[in-house]
């Protein structure tokens, strides 16, 4: 369980961003989490209330967008979802691939005024 | 109702830690303290390896040890018998150390007069790979009983290390461990990683390990 420490870090970053940009109220925070990241969206949601407690984000809603874990086959150059295909290229069966996306953990944007 | 607007941030969450790690790394460089981040799963022989490393290099380097654990101080007690400076860090349930925790540990230990600090990270092959601690080099121990298939299961860890110790080779006869298969799997993920088979129990391979550290410290000082 490493989500809490990371979410507290996220809250600090967003607070800092809000301060610099003169934002007083943050309605929604949007995070992007890759399918291949070690961050589990459910755990992030669970610890979010604890991380924002007592901050300017206490009433902020959290929205998580999941980014697909896609790979590029090293043999036949087909792009495919690594998880859905259990790590094997659906075209040639190759297991030698490069990750195209899915490791991300990004603070995408905030809805604010 | 207030009109909300969308403000793009587009920032990697790891960015904060990465920045703090870079800062710590350059401070340690300035102070001449080589920090080695040692990672592995629980029970791979990290503490025994640390003790052996102190025995091998204690005469030529002033060594400090950061022992990170969820709880207890058994490892710190074992290591303190070598006479090296040691401090126990409790992560309080966190499964990895980040740059800030490492910095706090180093200031608790007191790096003054030290040349070489080993950070014995939490026993875990997943999260420890994702958080830069600010270390000068990253090392990992894989022990023979864990199996030669681990690079397939925990690729992120094997892809980020500078050196891999394969420990407990004295127990090789009891397990189906294929050293060549392991080397191939590691090379596929990380062609630059050095693989050193050792037994922290019998001392086999520890001379090669000590030489690796000497060489890396020298390169790091010259860089």
Coordinates of C-alpha atoms in Angstrom, one line a residue:
Chain A
X1 CA 0.0 0.0 0.0
X2 CA 2.0 3.0 -1.2
X3 CA -0.9 5.1 -2.5
X4 CA -1.4 7.3 0.5
X5 CA 2.1 8.8 0.5
X6 CA 1.8 9.4 -3.2
X7 CA -1.6 11.0 -3.0
X8 CA -0.4 13.4 -0.3
X9 CA 2.3 14.4 -2.7
X10 CA -0.3 15.0 -5.4
X11 CA -2.3 17.2 -3.0
X12 CA 0.8 19.3 -2.3
X13 CA 1.5 19.7 -6.0
X14 CA -2.0 20.8 -6.8
X15 CA -2.2 23.2 -3.8
X16 CA 1.1 24.7 -5.0
X17 CA -0.4 25.0 -8.6
X18 CA -3.6 26.6 -7.2
X19 CA -1.7 29.1 -5.1
X20 CA 0.5 30.2 -8.1
X21 CA -2.5 30.5 -10.4
X22 CA -4.8 32.3 -8.0
X23 CA -7.3 29.5 -7.8
X24 CA -9.5 29.6 -4.7
X25 CA -11.8 26.7 -5.2
X26 CA -11.0 23.4 -6.8
X27 CA -14.2 21.4 -7.8
X28 CA -12.6 18.4 -9.4
X29 CA -9.1 16.9 -9.7
X30 CA -8.4 14.7 -12.7
X31 CA -5.7 12.1 -12.5
X32 CA -4.5 9.7 -15.2
X33 CA -3.3 6.3 -14.3
X34 CA -1.9 3.8 -16.7
X35 CA -3.1 0.2 -16.5
X36 CA 0.6 -0.9 -16.1
X37 CA 1.3 1.5 -13.3
X38 CA 1.6 0.1 -9.8
X39 CA -1.0 2.5 -8.6
X40 CA -4.4 1.0 -8.1
X41 CA -7.3 3.5 -8.9
X42 CA -9.5 1.9 -6.2
X43 CA -6.8 2.5 -3.5
X44 CA -6.2 6.0 -4.7
X45 CA -9.9 6.7 -4.3
X46 CA -10.0 5.1 -0.9
X47 CA -7.1 7.2 0.6
X48 CA -8.0 10.5 -1.2
X49 CA -10.4 11.7 1.6
X50 CA -7.6 11.2 4.2
X51 CA -5.0 13.0 2.0
X52 CA -7.2 16.1 1.4
X53 CA -8.5 16.4 5.0
X54 CA -7.8 19.8 6.4
X55 CA -6.5 21.2 3.0
X56 CA -8.1 23.6 0.5
X57 CA -9.1 20.5 -1.4
X58 CA -11.2 19.0 1.4
X59 CA -14.3 19.2 -0.8
X60 CA -12.6 18.5 -4.1
X61 CA -14.0 15.6 -6.1
X62 CA -11.6 13.1 -7.6
X63 CA -11.9 11.7 -11.1
X64 CA -9.5 9.0 -12.4
X65 CA -9.0 8.3 -16.1
X66 CA -7.4 5.0 -16.9
X67 CA -4.9 4.9 -19.7
X68 CA -4.5 1.6 -21.7
X69 CA -1.4 -0.5 -21.3
X70 CA -0.4 -0.8 -24.9
X71 CA 2.6 -2.5 -26.4
X72 CA 4.3 -2.6 -29.8
X73 CA 5.3 -6.0 -31.0
X74 CA 9.0 -6.2 -31.7
X75 CA 8.5 -8.9 -34.3
X76 CA 5.6 -7.7 -36.4
X77 CA 5.2 -4.1 -35.2
X78 CA 1.5 -4.5 -34.3
X79 CA 0.2 -2.3 -31.5
X80 CA -1.9 -4.2 -28.9
X81 CA -3.2 -4.1 -25.4
X82 CA -0.8 -6.0 -23.2
X83 CA -3.2 -7.0 -20.4
X84 CA -6.1 -8.0 -22.7
X85 CA -3.7 -10.2 -24.7
X86 CA -1.9 -11.6 -21.6
X87 CA 1.4 -10.3 -22.9
X88 CA 1.4 -12.0 -26.3
X89 CA 1.0 -10.3 -29.6
X90 CA -2.5 -11.2 -31.0
X91 CA -1.1 -11.2 -34.6
X92 CA 2.1 -13.3 -34.3
X93 CA 2.1 -14.5 -30.7
X94 CA 5.4 -12.7 -30.0
X95 CA 6.3 -11.8 -26.4
X96 CA 9.0 -9.4 -27.3
X97 CA 7.3 -6.0 -27.1
X98 CA 8.0 -2.4 -26.1
X99 CA 5.6 -0.5 -23.9
X100 CA 3.9 2.3 -25.7
X101 CA 1.7 3.5 -22.9
X102 CA 0.3 2.5 -19.5
X103 CA 3.0 3.3 -17.0
X104 CA 1.8 6.9 -16.5
X105 CA 0.6 8.5 -13.3
X106 CA -0.2 12.1 -14.2
X107 CA -2.0 15.0 -12.6
X108 CA -4.0 15.9 -15.7
X109 CA -6.1 18.9 -14.8
X110 CA -8.3 20.6 -12.3
X111 CA -11.8 22.1 -12.6
X112 CA -11.6 25.3 -10.7
X113 CA -12.6 28.9 -10.2
Chain B
X1 CA -23.4 28.5 -9.5
X2 CA -19.8 29.4 -10.1
X3 CA -18.4 28.9 -13.6
X4 CA -15.6 26.4 -13.4
X5 CA -12.8 26.4 -15.9
X6 CA -10.4 23.6 -16.7
X7 CA -6.8 24.3 -15.8
X8 CA -4.3 21.9 -17.3
X9 CA -1.5 20.7 -15.0
X10 CA -0.1 17.7 -17.0
X11 CA 2.5 16.8 -14.4
X12 CA 3.9 13.4 -13.6
X13 CA 3.2 12.5 -10.0
X14 CA 6.7 11.2 -9.7
X15 CA 8.2 14.6 -10.8
X16 CA 8.3 15.9 -7.2
X17 CA 10.2 12.9 -5.9
X18 CA 12.5 12.8 -9.0
X19 CA 13.5 16.4 -8.4
X20 CA 14.2 15.8 -4.7
X21 CA 16.2 12.8 -5.6
X22 CA 18.3 14.7 -8.1
X23 CA 19.0 17.4 -5.4
X24 CA 20.0 14.8 -2.8
X25 CA 22.3 13.0 -5.3
X26 CA 24.2 16.2 -6.1
X27 CA 24.5 17.1 -2.4
X28 CA 25.9 13.7 -1.7
X29 CA 28.3 14.1 -4.6
X30 CA 29.5 17.4 -3.1
X31 CA 30.0 15.9 0.3
X32 CA 31.8 12.8 -1.1
X33 CA 29.3 10.3 0.2
X34 CA 28.6 7.4 -2.1
X35 CA 25.0 6.1 -1.5
X36 CA 24.1 2.6 -2.6
X37 CA 20.4 1.6 -2.7
X38 CA 20.2 -2.1 -2.0
X39 CA 16.9 -3.7 -2.9
X40 CA 15.5 -7.3 -2.8
X41 CA 12.5 -9.3 -1.6
X42 CA 12.3 -10.3 2.1
X43 CA 14.6 -13.1 3.1
X44 CA 17.1 -12.8 0.2
X45 CA 20.0 -12.2 2.6
X46 CA 20.3 -8.4 2.5
X47 CA 21.5 -8.0 6.0
X48 CA 24.0 -10.8 5.9
X49 CA 25.3 -9.3 2.6
X50 CA 25.6 -5.9 4.2
X51 CA 27.6 -7.4 7.1
X52 CA 29.9 -9.2 4.7
X53 CA 30.3 -6.0 2.7
X54 CA 31.4 -4.1 5.8
X55 CA 33.9 -6.8 6.6
X56 CA 35.3 -6.6 3.1
X57 CA 35.6 -2.8 2.8
X58 CA 35.5 -1.6 6.4
X59 CA 39.3 -1.1 6.5
X60 CA 39.4 1.2 3.5
X61 CA 36.1 3.1 3.7
X62 CA 34.1 4.7 6.5
X63 CA 30.7 3.0 6.1
X64 CA 27.3 3.9 7.3
X65 CA 24.1 1.8 7.0
X66 CA 20.5 2.9 6.8
X67 CA 18.3 -0.1 7.7
X68 CA 14.7 0.4 6.4
X69 CA 11.9 -1.8 7.7
X70 CA 8.3 -1.6 8.4
X71 CA 9.0 -2.3 12.0
X72 CA 11.6 -3.8 14.5
X73 CA 15.3 -3.2 14.8
X74 CA 16.6 -6.7 14.5
X75 CA 18.6 -5.9 11.3
X76 CA 20.1 -2.7 12.8
X77 CA 21.2 -4.7 15.9
X78 CA 22.9 -7.3 13.7
X79 CA 24.7 -4.7 11.6
X80 CA 25.8 -2.6 14.6
X81 CA 27.9 -5.6 15.8
X82 CA 30.2 -4.9 12.9
X83 CA 31.1 -1.5 14.4
X84 CA 29.7 0.4 11.4
X85 CA 27.5 3.5 12.0
X86 CA 23.9 2.3 11.6
X87 CA 20.4 3.7 12.0
X88 CA 17.0 2.0 11.8
X89 CA 14.3 3.7 9.7
X90 CA 10.7 2.7 10.2
X91 CA 8.6 3.3 7.1
X92 CA 5.4 2.8 9.2
X93 CA 3.8 0.5 6.7
X94 CA 5.0 2.2 3.5
X95 CA 6.4 -0.3 1.1
X96 CA 9.2 1.8 -0.3
X97 CA 11.5 4.7 0.6
X98 CA 11.5 7.9 -1.4
X99 CA 14.0 10.7 -1.6
X100 CA 12.6 12.6 1.3
X101 CA 12.7 9.6 3.6
X102 CA 16.2 8.8 2.5
X103 CA 17.2 12.4 3.3
X104 CA 15.7 12.2 6.8
X105 CA 17.5 8.9 7.3
X106 CA 20.8 10.3 6.2
X107 CA 20.5 13.3 8.5
X108 CA 19.6 11.0 11.4
X109 CA 22.6 8.8 10.7
X110 CA 24.9 11.8 10.2
X111 CA 27.0 11.4 7.1
X112 CA 29.9 13.5 8.3
X113 CA 33.1 11.6 7.9
X114 CA 31.5 8.8 5.9
X115 CA 32.6 7.7 2.4
X116 CA 30.0 5.0 1.7
X117 CA 26.4 4.6 2.8
X118 CA 24.3 1.5 2.1
X119 CA 20.5 2.0 2.1
X120 CA 19.0 -1.3 2.9
X121 CA 15.6 -0.7 1.3
X122 CA 12.3 -2.3 2.3
X123 CA 12.1 -6.0 1.2
X124 CA 9.9 -5.6 -1.9
X125 CA 10.5 -6.0 -5.6
X126 CA 7.7 -3.7 -6.9
X127 CA 7.4 -0.3 -5.3
X128 CA 11.1 0.2 -4.5
X129 CA 11.8 0.2 -8.2
X130 CA 9.6 3.2 -8.9
X131 CA 10.9 5.7 -6.4
X132 CA 14.3 7.3 -6.9
X133 CA 16.0 7.5 -3.5
X134 CA 18.8 9.8 -4.7
X135 CA 21.3 7.0 -4.6
X136 CA 24.5 7.1 -6.6
X137 CA 24.0 3.4 -7.7
X138 CA 21.2 0.8 -7.4
X139 CA 21.8 -2.8 -6.5
X140 CA 19.6 -5.7 -6.1
X141 CA 19.9 -9.2 -4.5
X142 CA 18.0 -12.1 -6.0
X143 CA 18.5 -15.3 -4.0
X144 CA 18.6 -18.8 -5.5
X145 CA 15.5 -20.1 -3.7
X146 CA 13.4 -17.3 -5.3
X147 CA 14.0 -18.8 -8.8
X148 CA 15.5 -17.7 -12.1
X149 CA 12.1 -16.5 -13.4
X150 CA 11.9 -13.4 -11.3
X151 CA 13.1 -11.0 -14.1
X152 CA 9.9 -12.1 -16.0
X153 CA 7.7 -11.2 -13.1
X154 CA 9.3 -8.0 -11.8
X155 CA 10.8 -6.4 -14.9
X156 CA 10.8 -2.8 -13.6
X157 CA 13.2 -3.7 -10.8
X158 CA 15.6 -5.7 -13.0
X159 CA 15.6 -2.9 -15.7
X160 CA 16.7 -0.2 -13.2
X161 CA 19.6 -1.8 -11.3
X162 CA 23.3 -1.3 -12.0
X163 CA 24.3 -4.6 -10.4
X164 CA 22.5 -7.8 -9.5
X165 CA 23.9 -10.1 -6.8
X166 CA 22.6 -13.7 -7.1
X167 CA 22.9 -14.8 -3.5
X168 CA 22.8 -18.2 -1.7
X169 CA 24.7 -20.0 -4.6
X170 CA 25.8 -22.4 -1.9
X171 CA 22.3 -23.8 -1.9
X172 CA 22.3 -24.2 -5.8
X173 CA 22.2 -28.0 -5.6
X174 CA 18.8 -27.9 -3.8
X175 CA 17.0 -25.8 -6.4
X176 CA 16.3 -25.8 -10.1
X177 CA 18.0 -22.5 -10.7
X178 CA 19.4 -21.9 -14.2
X179 CA 22.1 -19.2 -13.9
X180 CA 22.5 -18.9 -17.7
X181 CA 18.7 -18.5 -18.2
X182 CA 18.7 -15.8 -15.5
X183 CA 21.6 -14.0 -17.2
X184 CA 19.8 -14.0 -20.5
X185 CA 16.6 -12.7 -18.9
X186 CA 18.4 -9.9 -17.2
X187 CA 20.4 -9.0 -20.3
X188 CA 17.2 -8.7 -22.3
X189 CA 15.8 -6.1 -19.8
X190 CA 19.1 -4.4 -18.9
X191 CA 22.2 -5.2 -21.0
X192 CA 24.4 -3.0 -18.8
X193 CA 23.6 -4.7 -15.5
X194 CA 26.5 -6.6 -14.0
X195 CA 25.5 -10.0 -12.5
X196 CA 27.6 -11.3 -9.6
X197 CA 26.9 -14.8 -8.1
X198 CA 27.7 -14.8 -4.4
X199 CA 27.1 -16.6 -1.1
X200 CA 27.0 -14.2 1.8
X201 CA 27.1 -17.2 4.0
X202 CA 30.3 -18.8 2.7
X203 CA 31.8 -15.6 1.4
X204 CA 32.1 -16.9 -2.2
X205 CA 31.9 -14.1 -4.8
X206 CA 32.2 -11.3 -2.1
X207 CA 35.6 -10.3 -3.4
X208 CA 34.2 -9.6 -6.9
X209 CA 31.3 -7.7 -5.2
X210 CA 33.8 -5.6 -3.2
X211 CA 35.8 -4.9 -6.4
X212 CA 32.6 -3.8 -8.2
X213 CA 32.0 -1.3 -5.4
X214 CA 35.6 0.0 -5.4
X215 CA 35.4 0.5 -9.2
X216 CA 32.0 2.3 -9.1
X217 CA 33.1 4.6 -6.2
X218 CA 36.2 5.5 -8.1
X219 CA 34.2 6.2 -11.3
X220 CA 31.7 8.2 -9.4
X221 CA 34.4 10.3 -7.7
X222 CA 36.0 11.1 -11.1
X223 CA 32.7 12.0 -12.8

